[in-house]
Amino acid sequence: MKAWRVHRNGEPRDVMRLEETPEPEPGAGQLLVRVRAAAVNFPDALLCRGEYQVRPDFPFTPGVELCGEVLAVGEGAENGEGTEDTADSTDSAGTEGTGEVPAVGSRVLAQPALPWGGFGEQTLVAAENARPAPEALDDAEAAALHIGYQTGWFALHRRARIQPGETLLVHAAAGGVGSAAVQLGKAAGARVIGVVGGPAKAETARGLGCDVVVDRRSDDIVAAVKEATGGRGADVVYDPVGGDAYTKSVKCIAFEGRIVVVGFASGAVPTPGLNHALIKNYSILGLHWGLYNTRDPEAVRACHRELTDLAAKGAVKPLVSERVGLDGAAEAVQRVFDGITTGRVVVEP
Ligand SMILES: NC(=O)c1ccc[n+]([C@@H]2O[C@H](COP(=O)([O-])OP(=O)(O)OC[C@H]3O[C@@H](n4cnc5c(N)ncnc54)[C@H](OP(=O)(O)O)[C@@H]3O)[C@@H](O)[C@H]2O)c1
């Protein structure tokens, strides 16, 4: 089979190689999956560069989320260790309400088990982390409903406890996790201000449902947020960018506001002044969504059910801006890292 592999760290377009590789064999508790669609995420570039919190052995295949078809079930995954998020969800995985692992032939979304990533024809996933792919979404959209939307949901509801009528400020609002946070903020009844880089992304953010859009290249973010909130500031900030985005956020955060630190796409990790947080009564909340898979897996399953329902109602729909064949994966990862894409670019092998 064909898969992209990384043999050394560097820029994605330099170190990702499309190769003929042996087909993976599912181990205990794993599923062998045919990749139908794999969404490109910023961490794919960090993996290539050796800058991600996980450093798989070489060679590895990037691609951290996918929608796929189950081809085979490994030993130990046959005894009901698998997905349980089926009770009241729109289920195309042949597992309705049973608590069993997805059946061979069913359509699932999952995070691949690195070093086997999603940018190949087949891969391996942990049976316990495979979820039924929502029927309301096509393969590319379903692949993109996972990490970005789970992260957005945990950030807004579990960490920031957002309330209807509050103002949510989303940085990189036209990007992958940002576009998901915009839709989830609107679904939660918030007023959403989106910050983007450039007029084309501003158009995308408006299309996603932002009530106010701020172009960080031409507008004064702090002044725009204050103007849009009658001087009060944003109640919740969703920040996947860090650096200047964070610096601006603390200047327009509301009394008892909550800033959720989601990522550092700018490459700059902020060093917050805790005296400032004290003086202005705001909270700085960290979020590493992946930890919930081990710390509170039931909450991840419940979130998937919620997202499936929202997708069925049309309240959320991942923005798939580009669909590329397997050949286009390295270039797509590079462009996401360079900050020039919107929504999700999805690889369809
Ligand atoms: N905490 C978690 O659990 C978690 C989960 C998933 C992802 N993340 C993190 O979330 C971040 C976003 O991931 P994503 O896949 O959704 O990417 P993305 O938002 O689609 O791409 C990054 C965006 O950041 C903005 N940006 C601002 N300054 C930039 C710079 N100097 N270089 C590149 N981009 C810049 C750009 O949007 P504008 O030009 O419009 O500003 C760019 O499109 C990443 O840091 C990722 O690691 C965290």
mmCIF file of N, CA, C and O in Angstrom, residues 203-264:
data_model
loop_
_atom_site.group_PDB
_atom_site.id
_atom_site.type_symbol
_atom_site.label_atom_id
_atom_site.label_comp_id
_atom_site.label_asym_id
_atom_site.label_seq_id
_atom_site.Cartn_x
_atom_site.Cartn_y
_atom_site.Cartn_z
ATOM 1 N N GLU A 203 -13.976 37.033 4.998
ATOM 2 C CA GLU A 203 -15.176 36.565 4.289
ATOM 3 C C GLU A 203 -15.567 35.169 4.789
ATOM 4 O O GLU A 203 -16.745 34.886 5.051
ATOM 5 N N THR A 204 -14.572 34.320 4.942
ATOM 6 C CA THR A 204 -14.830 32.957 5.448
ATOM 7 C C THR A 204 -15.438 33.016 6.847
ATOM 8 O O THR A 204 -16.398 32.305 7.158
ATOM 9 N N ALA A 205 -14.873 33.884 7.709
ATOM 10 C CA ALA A 205 -15.355 33.970 9.096
ATOM 11 C C ALA A 205 -16.798 34.454 9.141
ATOM 12 O O ALA A 205 -17.602 33.974 9.938
ATOM 13 N N ARG A 206 -17.130 35.400 8.261
ATOM 14 C CA ARG A 206 -18.523 35.875 8.205
ATOM 15 C C ARG A 206 -19.438 34.722 7.784
ATOM 16 O O ARG A 206 -20.492 34.506 8.358
ATOM 17 N N GLY A 207 -18.982 33.957 6.797
ATOM 18 C CA GLY A 207 -19.780 32.815 6.328
ATOM 19 C C GLY A 207 -19.979 31.766 7.418
ATOM 20 O O GLY A 207 -20.977 31.040 7.424
ATOM 21 N N LEU A 208 -19.026 31.679 8.340
ATOM 22 C CA LEU A 208 -19.144 30.700 9.433
ATOM 23 C C LEU A 208 -20.143 31.142 10.496
ATOM 24 O O LEU A 208 -20.512 30.355 11.362
ATOM 25 N N GLY A 209 -20.504 32.416 10.460
ATOM 26 C CA GLY A 209 -21.505 32.902 11.418
ATOM 27 C C GLY A 209 -20.995 33.912 12.420
ATOM 28 O O GLY A 209 -21.726 34.265 13.355
ATOM 29 N N CYS A 210 -19.752 34.395 12.280
ATOM 30 C CA CYS A 210 -19.248 35.407 13.218
ATOM 31 C C CYS A 210 -20.130 36.650 13.157
ATOM 32 O O CYS A 210 -20.476 37.119 12.072
ATOM 33 N N ASP A 211 -20.455 37.200 14.324
ATOM 34 C CA ASP A 211 -21.265 38.418 14.373
ATOM 35 C C ASP A 211 -20.425 39.641 14.039
ATOM 36 O O ASP A 211 -20.914 40.606 13.469
ATOM 37 N N VAL A 212 -19.161 39.582 14.435
ATOM 38 C CA VAL A 212 -18.221 40.671 14.161
ATOM 39 C C VAL A 212 -16.920 40.023 13.697
ATOM 40 O O VAL A 212 -16.497 39.010 14.261
ATOM 41 N N VAL A 213 -16.289 40.580 12.661
ATOM 42 C CA VAL A 213 -15.016 40.037 12.184
ATOM 43 C C VAL A 213 -13.954 41.128 12.250
ATOM 44 O O VAL A 213 -14.200 42.274 11.834
ATOM 45 N N VAL A 214 -12.793 40.782 12.779
ATOM 46 C CA VAL A 214 -11.690 41.727 12.921
ATOM 47 C C VAL A 214 -10.501 41.182 12.121
ATOM 48 O O VAL A 214 -10.095 40.029 12.319
ATOM 49 N N ASP A 215 -9.976 42.000 11.227
ATOM 50 C CA ASP A 215 -8.803 41.589 10.448
ATOM 51 C C ASP A 215 -7.553 42.057 11.204
ATOM 52 O O ASP A 215 -7.296 43.266 11.292
ATOM 53 N N ARG A 216 -6.785 41.107 11.730
ATOM 54 C CA ARG A 216 -5.634 41.474 12.574
ATOM 55 C C ARG A 216 -4.566 42.235 11.782
ATOM 56 O O ARG A 216 -3.714 42.897 12.355
ATOM 57 N N ARG A 217 -4.623 42.115 10.448
ATOM 58 C CA ARG A 217 -3.609 42.808 9.624
ATOM 59 C C ARG A 217 -3.929 44.291 9.442
ATOM 60 O O ARG A 217 -3.029 45.082 9.206
ATOM 61 N N SER A 218 -5.212 44.640 9.512
ATOM 62 C CA SER A 218 -5.567 46.038 9.242
ATOM 63 C C SER A 218 -6.337 46.710 10.371
ATOM 64 O O SER A 218 -6.412 47.933 10.421
ATOM 65 N N ASP A 219 -6.913 45.928 11.292
ATOM 66 C CA ASP A 219 -7.740 46.526 12.355
ATOM 67 C C ASP A 219 -7.023 46.467 13.699
ATOM 68 O O ASP A 219 -6.152 45.626 13.917
ATOM 69 N N ASP A 220 -7.473 47.316 14.603
ATOM 70 C CA ASP A 220 -6.999 47.310 15.984
ATOM 71 C C ASP A 220 -7.912 46.346 16.766
ATOM 72 O O ASP A 220 -9.088 46.660 17.015
ATOM 73 N N ILE A 221 -7.399 45.184 17.117
ATOM 74 C CA ILE A 221 -8.226 44.141 17.750
ATOM 75 C C ILE A 221 -8.851 44.652 19.050
ATOM 76 O O ILE A 221 -10.054 44.498 19.282
ATOM 77 N N VAL A 222 -8.042 45.283 19.894
ATOM 78 C CA VAL A 222 -8.522 45.721 21.215
ATOM 79 C C VAL A 222 -9.648 46.741 21.057
ATOM 80 O O VAL A 222 -10.720 46.611 21.665
ATOM 81 N N ALA A 223 -9.433 47.717 20.200
ATOM 82 C CA ALA A 223 -10.457 48.749 19.994
ATOM 83 C C ALA A 223 -11.727 48.135 19.411
ATOM 84 O O ALA A 223 -12.846 48.484 19.831
ATOM 85 N N ALA A 224 -11.567 47.225 18.469
ATOM 86 C CA ALA A 224 -12.745 46.622 17.824
ATOM 87 C C ALA A 224 -13.563 45.810 18.821
ATOM 88 O O ALA A 224 -14.801 45.861 18.815
ATOM 89 N N VAL A 225 -12.884 45.057 19.701
ATOM 90 C CA VAL A 225 -13.621 44.236 20.682
ATOM 91 C C VAL A 225 -14.323 45.150 21.681
ATOM 92 O O VAL A 225 -15.485 44.924 22.035
ATOM 93 N N LYS A 226 -13.633 46.203 22.114
ATOM 94 C CA LYS A 226 -14.265 47.119 23.079
ATOM 95 C C LYS A 226 -15.474 47.803 22.448
ATOM 96 O O LYS A 226 -16.529 47.934 23.072
ATOM 97 N N GLU A 227 -15.324 48.196 21.203
ATOM 98 C CA GLU A 227 -16.439 48.860 20.532
ATOM 99 C C GLU A 227 -17.635 47.911 20.387
ATOM 100 O O GLU A 227 -18.781 48.288 20.632
ATOM 101 N N ALA A 228 -17.339 46.672 20.044
ATOM 102 C CA ALA A 228 -18.430 45.699 19.818
ATOM 103 C C ALA A 228 -19.114 45.282 21.114
ATOM 104 O O ALA A 228 -20.210 44.720 21.091
ATOM 105 N N THR A 229 -18.463 45.534 22.262
ATOM 106 C CA THR A 229 -19.029 45.080 23.538
ATOM 107 C C THR A 229 -19.370 46.254 24.465
ATOM 108 O O THR A 229 -19.498 46.064 25.682
ATOM 109 N N GLY A 230 -19.467 47.434 23.906
ATOM 110 C CA GLY A 230 -19.790 48.611 24.712
ATOM 111 C C GLY A 230 -18.752 48.868 25.796
ATOM 112 O O GLY A 230 -19.089 49.336 26.887
ATOM 113 N N GLY A 231 -17.502 48.500 25.517
ATOM 114 C CA GLY A 231 -16.403 48.751 26.450
ATOM 115 C C GLY A 231 -16.167 47.635 27.451
ATOM 116 O O GLY A 231 -15.158 47.613 28.161
ATOM 117 N N ARG A 232 -17.069 46.653 27.495
ATOM 118 C CA ARG A 232 -16.989 45.587 28.508
ATOM 119 C C ARG A 232 -15.868 44.587 28.215
ATOM 120 O O ARG A 232 -15.199 44.095 29.120
ATOM 121 N N GLY A 233 -15.685 44.229 26.972
ATOM 122 C CA GLY A 233 -14.683 43.219 26.599
ATOM 123 C C GLY A 233 -15.311 41.844 26.397
ATOM 124 O O GLY A 233 -16.521 41.665 26.608
ATOM 125 N N ALA A 234 -14.488 40.883 25.981
ATOM 126 C CA ALA A 234 -14.979 39.529 25.678
ATOM 127 C C ALA A 234 -15.044 38.690 26.952
ATOM 128 O O ALA A 234 -14.128 38.727 27.767
ATOM 129 N N ASP A 235 -16.122 37.938 27.107
ATOM 130 C CA ASP A 235 -16.270 37.074 28.291
ATOM 131 C C ASP A 235 -15.372 35.838 28.183
ATOM 132 O O ASP A 235 -14.818 35.366 29.170
ATOM 133 N N VAL A 236 -15.271 35.295 26.970
ATOM 134 C CA VAL A 236 -14.457 34.098 26.753
ATOM 135 C C VAL A 236 -13.565 34.335 25.539
ATOM 136 O O VAL A 236 -14.028 34.868 24.526
ATOM 137 N N VAL A 237 -12.293 33.970 25.660
ATOM 138 C CA VAL A 237 -11.370 34.056 24.522
ATOM 139 C C VAL A 237 -10.878 32.647 24.201
ATOM 140 O O VAL A 237 -10.476 31.901 25.106
ATOM 141 N N TYR A 238 -10.940 32.294 22.922
ATOM 142 C CA TYR A 238 -10.448 30.997 22.445
ATOM 143 C C TYR A 238 -9.183 31.286 21.648
ATOM 144 O O TYR A 238 -9.233 31.890 20.575
ATOM 145 N N ASP A 239 -8.027 30.864 22.183
ATOM 146 C CA ASP A 239 -6.760 31.290 21.588
ATOM 147 C C ASP A 239 -5.877 30.120 21.130
ATOM 148 O O ASP A 239 -5.115 29.573 21.915
ATOM 149 N N PRO A 240 -5.930 29.769 19.837
ATOM 150 C CA PRO A 240 -5.031 28.749 19.315
ATOM 151 C C PRO A 240 -3.730 29.342 18.748
ATOM 152 O O PRO A 240 -2.949 28.628 18.138
ATOM 153 N N VAL A 241 -3.521 30.650 18.938
ATOM 154 C CA VAL A 241 -2.423 31.350 18.247
ATOM 155 C C VAL A 241 -1.277 31.741 19.181
ATOM 156 O O VAL A 241 -0.101 31.616 18.844
ATOM 157 N N GLY A 242 -1.599 32.244 20.378
ATOM 158 C CA GLY A 242 -0.553 32.710 21.309
ATOM 159 C C GLY A 242 0.071 34.016 20.833
ATOM 160 O O GLY A 242 -0.507 34.746 20.019
ATOM 161 N N GLY A 243 1.260 34.341 21.348
ATOM 162 C CA GLY A 243 1.985 35.544 20.926
ATOM 163 C C GLY A 243 1.132 36.793 21.046
ATOM 164 O O GLY A 243 0.525 37.073 22.075
ATOM 165 N N ASP A 244 1.080 37.550 19.947
ATOM 166 C CA ASP A 244 0.371 38.823 19.917
ATOM 167 C C ASP A 244 -1.129 38.651 20.203
ATOM 168 O O ASP A 244 -1.761 39.522 20.802
ATOM 169 N N ALA A 245 -1.692 37.520 19.770
ATOM 170 C CA ALA A 245 -3.126 37.280 19.995
ATOM 171 C C ALA A 245 -3.409 37.278 21.500
ATOM 172 O O ALA A 245 -4.390 37.867 21.965
ATOM 173 N N TYR A 246 -2.536 36.625 22.259
ATOM 174 C CA TYR A 246 -2.724 36.585 23.718
ATOM 175 C C TYR A 246 -2.550 37.986 24.316
ATOM 176 O O TYR A 246 -3.356 38.424 25.150
ATOM 177 N N THR A 247 -1.504 38.677 23.884
ATOM 178 C CA THR A 247 -1.228 40.026 24.412
ATOM 179 C C THR A 247 -2.427 40.939 24.214
ATOM 180 O O THR A 247 -2.798 41.717 25.090
ATOM 181 N N LYS A 248 -3.065 40.823 23.035
ATOM 182 C CA LYS A 248 -4.241 41.656 22.751
ATOM 183 C C LYS A 248 -5.431 41.192 23.591
ATOM 184 O O LYS A 248 -6.224 42.013 24.060
ATOM 185 N N SER A 249 -5.549 39.903 23.800
ATOM 186 C CA SER A 249 -6.708 39.370 24.534
ATOM 187 C C SER A 249 -6.795 39.938 25.946
ATOM 188 O O SER A 249 -7.878 40.279 26.409
ATOM 189 N N VAL A 250 -5.664 40.022 26.639
ATOM 190 C CA VAL A 250 -5.730 40.486 28.034
ATOM 191 C C VAL A 250 -6.082 41.970 28.113
ATOM 192 O O VAL A 250 -6.447 42.461 29.171
ATOM 193 N N LYS A 251 -5.984 42.661 26.970
ATOM 194 C CA LYS A 251 -6.361 44.086 26.952
ATOM 195 C C LYS A 251 -7.836 44.279 26.645
ATOM 196 O O LYS A 251 -8.351 45.388 26.717
ATOM 197 N N CYS A 252 -8.525 43.212 26.252
ATOM 198 C CA CYS A 252 -9.958 43.362 25.954
ATOM 199 C C CYS A 252 -10.749 42.195 26.542
ATOM 200 O O CYS A 252 -11.765 41.788 25.975
ATOM 201 N N ILE A 253 -10.304 41.708 27.684
ATOM 202 C CA ILE A 253 -11.038 40.646 28.369
ATOM 203 C C ILE A 253 -11.974 41.293 29.387
ATOM 204 O O ILE A 253 -11.613 42.265 30.055
ATOM 205 N N ALA A 254 -13.178 40.731 29.519
ATOM 206 C CA ALA A 254 -14.187 41.310 30.431
ATOM 207 C C ALA A 254 -13.867 40.968 31.886
ATOM 208 O O ALA A 254 -13.088 40.050 32.166
ATOM 209 N N PHE A 255 -14.508 41.682 32.784
ATOM 210 C CA PHE A 255 -14.479 41.339 34.210
ATOM 211 C C PHE A 255 -14.956 39.887 34.355
ATOM 212 O O PHE A 255 -15.981 39.507 33.805
ATOM 213 N N GLU A 256 -14.198 39.071 35.057
ATOM 214 C CA GLU A 256 -14.472 37.638 35.231
ATOM 215 C C GLU A 256 -14.469 36.879 33.900
ATOM 216 O O GLU A 256 -15.127 35.843 33.742
ATOM 217 N N GLY A 257 -13.708 37.389 32.926
ATOM 218 C CA GLY A 257 -13.568 36.696 31.650
ATOM 219 C C GLY A 257 -12.664 35.477 31.786
ATOM 220 O O GLY A 257 -11.934 35.323 32.761
ATOM 221 N N ARG A 258 -12.724 34.602 30.766
ATOM 222 C CA ARG A 258 -11.909 33.375 30.772
ATOM 223 C C ARG A 258 -11.162 33.255 29.445
ATOM 224 O O ARG A 258 -11.797 33.280 28.382
ATOM 225 N N ILE A 259 -9.837 33.157 29.526
ATOM 226 C CA ILE A 259 -9.032 32.974 28.313
ATOM 227 C C ILE A 259 -8.622 31.506 28.254
ATOM 228 O O ILE A 259 -7.969 31.008 29.169
ATOM 229 N N VAL A 260 -9.024 30.810 27.184
ATOM 230 C CA VAL A 260 -8.627 29.410 27.055
ATOM 231 C C VAL A 260 -7.412 29.337 26.123
ATOM 232 O O VAL A 260 -7.475 29.728 24.951
ATOM 233 N N VAL A 261 -6.309 28.835 26.669
ATOM 234 C CA VAL A 261 -5.054 28.698 25.917
ATOM 235 C C VAL A 261 -5.106 27.365 25.181
ATOM 236 O O VAL A 261 -5.060 26.299 25.798
ATOM 237 N N VAL A 262 -5.221 27.435 23.840
ATOM 238 C CA VAL A 262 -5.442 26.225 23.037
ATOM 239 C C VAL A 262 -4.198 25.847 22.231
ATOM 240 O O VAL A 262 -3.937 24.663 21.986
ATOM 241 N N GLY A 263 -3.430 26.822 21.796
ATOM 242 C CA GLY A 263 -2.255 26.483 20.984
ATOM 243 C C GLY A 263 -1.411 27.707 20.694
ATOM 244 O O GLY A 263 -1.752 28.834 21.097
ATOM 245 N N PHE A 264 -0.316 27.467 19.975
ATOM 246 C CA PHE A 264 0.661 28.522 19.720
ATOM 247 C C PHE A 264 1.029 28.525 18.231
ATOM 248 O O PHE A 264 2.201 28.395 17.864
#
